[in-house]
Amino acid sequence: MDVKNWGTVMKIGIVGVAGRMGRMLAAEVLATEGADLCGGTEAPGSEFIGADLGTLAGRPETGEAVTADADALIKAVDVIIDFTVPVVTIAHAEIAAGHKTAMVIGTTGFDADQITELNAMGADTVIVHAANFSVGVNLLLGVTEQAASVLGIDYDIEIVEMHHRHKIDAPSGTALALGEAAAKGRNVDLDDVATRVRDGITGPRPPGNIGFATLRGGGVVGDHTVIFAADGERFELAHKAADRSVFAAGAVRAAIWAGSQAPGYYSMRDVLGFNG
Ligand code: NAD
């Protein structure tokens, strides 16, 4: 059962449309056949309220202006795409669940309670949530899980990530997702084995731990490396995003996929068919 009875053109709205990702998403929807950019919102009081969506996306004017009315936009569209901040995304998801509007979520930095809330909203509508919408990273998640299960705990797992200087959460949502994948491969709970920061006299590395290291600087779009370090060898899996457009393309692909799904809480691995 589809969440809404869609026609041949998918009506898409973007909340946080003036953000770094919001603008890329708007450009991607405008360039996608069968997708119609029906509106975008920004935070109340934003200088971008009233701006033309096409201009923001670096495209010709669309005649559609940015508003602060998330409820009206979410009600009017088939699917909403949200790359904002956790507390705002949760509020939007509540509205989407109420209107049975599908939602694609790229926001990172949720706490465990917020993830539980999003899961619950999957009972009412389609929610696709991924910390990273690139095809390469979603493949990396599967390979990391497999490597962790094959290599065993003689191989210390360290996850290193680097992002641009504006990023506000750490470790990145993708690094944590890679940690979850490695923990799943070892049949352990990430919360029981994660070392998210190290400082001072830390003592030796506990066996079986999954460590994280966070680098920030410049305009780096997103680099992730998973290292499996044993006494005699080191095995590394790496992904480097060169352009945010890969995330936007994946999110719009997820938005179109959402149309044929029953209500539920899905990942990008579901969208790509990498989950079984
Ligand atoms: P950004 O700060 O440039 O954009 C966020 C936008 O949300 C801003 O324009 C802000 O004004 C807007 N916003 C805040 N409150 C709002 C409200 N109440 N209503 C409407 N808009 C509101 O950040 P960004 O670099 O675009 O990243 C956004 C999020 O996406 C982050 O959590 C980031 O980690 C994540 N991200 C995810 C992926 C992925 O593939 N899943 C890729 C890149 C970034």
Short mmCIF file of N, CA and C and ligand atoms in Angstrom, two decimals, residues 16 18-21 41-44 83-84 88 92 106-108 130-133 167 169 247, ligand 1:
data_model
loop_
_atom_site.label_atom_id
_atom_site.label_comp_id
_atom_site.label_asym_id
_atom_site.label_seq_id
_atom_site.Cartn_x
_atom_site.Cartn_y
_atom_site.Cartn_z
N GLY A 16 14.66 23.05 4.96
CA GLY A 16 16.07 23.47 5.08
C GLY A 16 16.70 23.69 3.72
N ALA A 18 17.77 26.18 2.02
CA ALA A 18 18.89 27.10 1.77
C ALA A 18 20.21 26.58 2.34
N GLY A 19 20.19 25.41 2.98
CA GLY A 19 21.42 24.84 3.54
C GLY A 19 22.34 24.31 2.45
N ARG A 20 23.55 23.88 2.88
CA ARG A 20 24.51 23.33 1.90
C ARG A 20 23.88 22.17 1.13
N MET A 21 23.26 21.22 1.87
CA MET A 21 22.63 20.08 1.21
C MET A 21 21.30 20.48 0.58
N THR A 41 11.30 25.02 2.58
CA THR A 41 11.17 25.87 3.77
C THR A 41 12.54 26.21 4.32
N GLU A 42 12.55 27.22 5.15
CA GLU A 42 13.73 27.56 5.95
C GLU A 42 13.24 27.91 7.36
N ALA A 43 14.18 28.05 8.27
CA ALA A 43 13.85 28.38 9.66
C ALA A 43 13.12 29.73 9.70
N PRO A 44 12.10 29.85 10.58
CA PRO A 44 11.42 31.14 10.71
C PRO A 44 12.46 32.24 10.98
N PHE A 83 17.35 17.49 5.40
CA PHE A 83 18.75 17.49 5.85
C PHE A 83 18.91 18.75 6.69
N THR A 84 18.50 18.70 7.97
CA THR A 84 18.57 19.91 8.81
C THR A 84 19.33 19.59 10.10
N VAL A 88 14.74 19.60 14.74
CA VAL A 88 13.86 20.09 13.66
C VAL A 88 13.34 18.90 12.84
N HIS A 92 9.47 17.72 12.07
CA HIS A 92 8.96 17.51 10.70
C HIS A 92 8.42 16.09 10.54
N GLY A 106 18.25 12.83 5.96
CA GLY A 106 19.70 12.73 5.87
C GLY A 106 20.40 13.35 7.06
N THR A 107 19.63 14.01 7.94
CA THR A 107 20.20 14.66 9.12
C THR A 107 21.00 13.64 9.95
N THR A 108 22.10 14.09 10.55
CA THR A 108 22.88 13.22 11.45
C THR A 108 22.91 13.85 12.85
N ALA A 130 19.12 7.66 6.38
CA ALA A 130 20.50 7.19 6.19
C ALA A 130 21.47 8.30 6.59
N ALA A 131 22.52 7.92 7.27
CA ALA A 131 23.56 8.89 7.63
C ALA A 131 24.38 9.26 6.40
N ASN A 132 24.24 8.45 5.34
CA ASN A 132 25.01 8.73 4.12
C ASN A 132 24.26 8.12 2.94
N PHE A 133 23.95 8.95 1.95
CA PHE A 133 23.15 8.48 0.81
C PHE A 133 24.02 8.10 -0.39
N LYS A 167 31.07 21.30 10.11
CA LYS A 167 30.28 20.17 10.62
C LYS A 167 30.12 20.30 12.14
N ASP A 169 28.53 17.85 14.35
CA ASP A 169 28.46 16.64 15.17
C ASP A 169 29.69 15.76 14.94
N PHE A 247 25.35 12.70 -2.48
CA PHE A 247 24.35 12.52 -1.42
C PHE A 247 22.97 12.95 -1.93
P1 NAD B 1 23.47 23.40 6.82
O1 NAD B 1 23.62 24.02 8.17
O2 NAD B 1 24.16 24.03 5.65
O3 NAD B 1 21.90 23.28 6.44
C1 NAD B 1 20.86 23.04 7.35
C2 NAD B 1 19.73 23.98 6.98
O4 NAD B 1 18.58 23.68 7.80
C3 NAD B 1 20.09 25.46 7.23
O5 NAD B 1 19.85 26.20 6.04
C4 NAD B 1 19.13 25.85 8.35
O6 NAD B 1 18.73 27.22 8.30
C5 NAD B 1 17.96 24.91 8.08
N1 NAD B 1 17.02 24.84 9.21
C6 NAD B 1 17.28 24.89 10.53
N2 NAD B 1 16.13 24.89 11.23
C7 NAD B 1 15.11 24.83 10.32
C8 NAD B 1 13.69 24.85 10.42
N3 NAD B 1 13.06 24.90 11.61
N4 NAD B 1 12.96 24.78 9.28
C9 NAD B 1 13.58 24.73 8.07
N5 NAD B 1 14.93 24.76 7.92
C10 NAD B 1 15.68 24.81 9.03
O7 NAD B 1 23.93 21.88 7.00
P2 NAD B 1 24.28 20.80 5.85
O8 NAD B 1 25.76 20.75 5.65
O9 NAD B 1 23.39 20.98 4.67
O10 NAD B 1 23.92 19.46 6.64
C11 NAD B 1 22.62 19.23 7.14
C12 NAD B 1 22.57 17.86 7.79
O11 NAD B 1 22.73 16.85 6.77
C13 NAD B 1 23.67 17.57 8.82
O12 NAD B 1 23.14 16.81 9.88
C14 NAD B 1 24.69 16.77 8.02
O13 NAD B 1 25.51 15.95 8.84
C15 NAD B 1 23.77 15.96 7.16
N6 NAD B 1 24.36 15.39 5.94
C16 NAD B 1 23.93 14.14 5.62
C17 NAD B 1 24.37 13.54 4.44
C18 NAD B 1 23.82 12.19 4.06
O14 NAD B 1 24.17 11.64 2.98
N7 NAD B 1 22.92 11.62 4.88
C19 NAD B 1 25.26 14.23 3.59
C20 NAD B 1 25.67 15.52 3.95
C21 NAD B 1 25.20 16.10 5.13
#
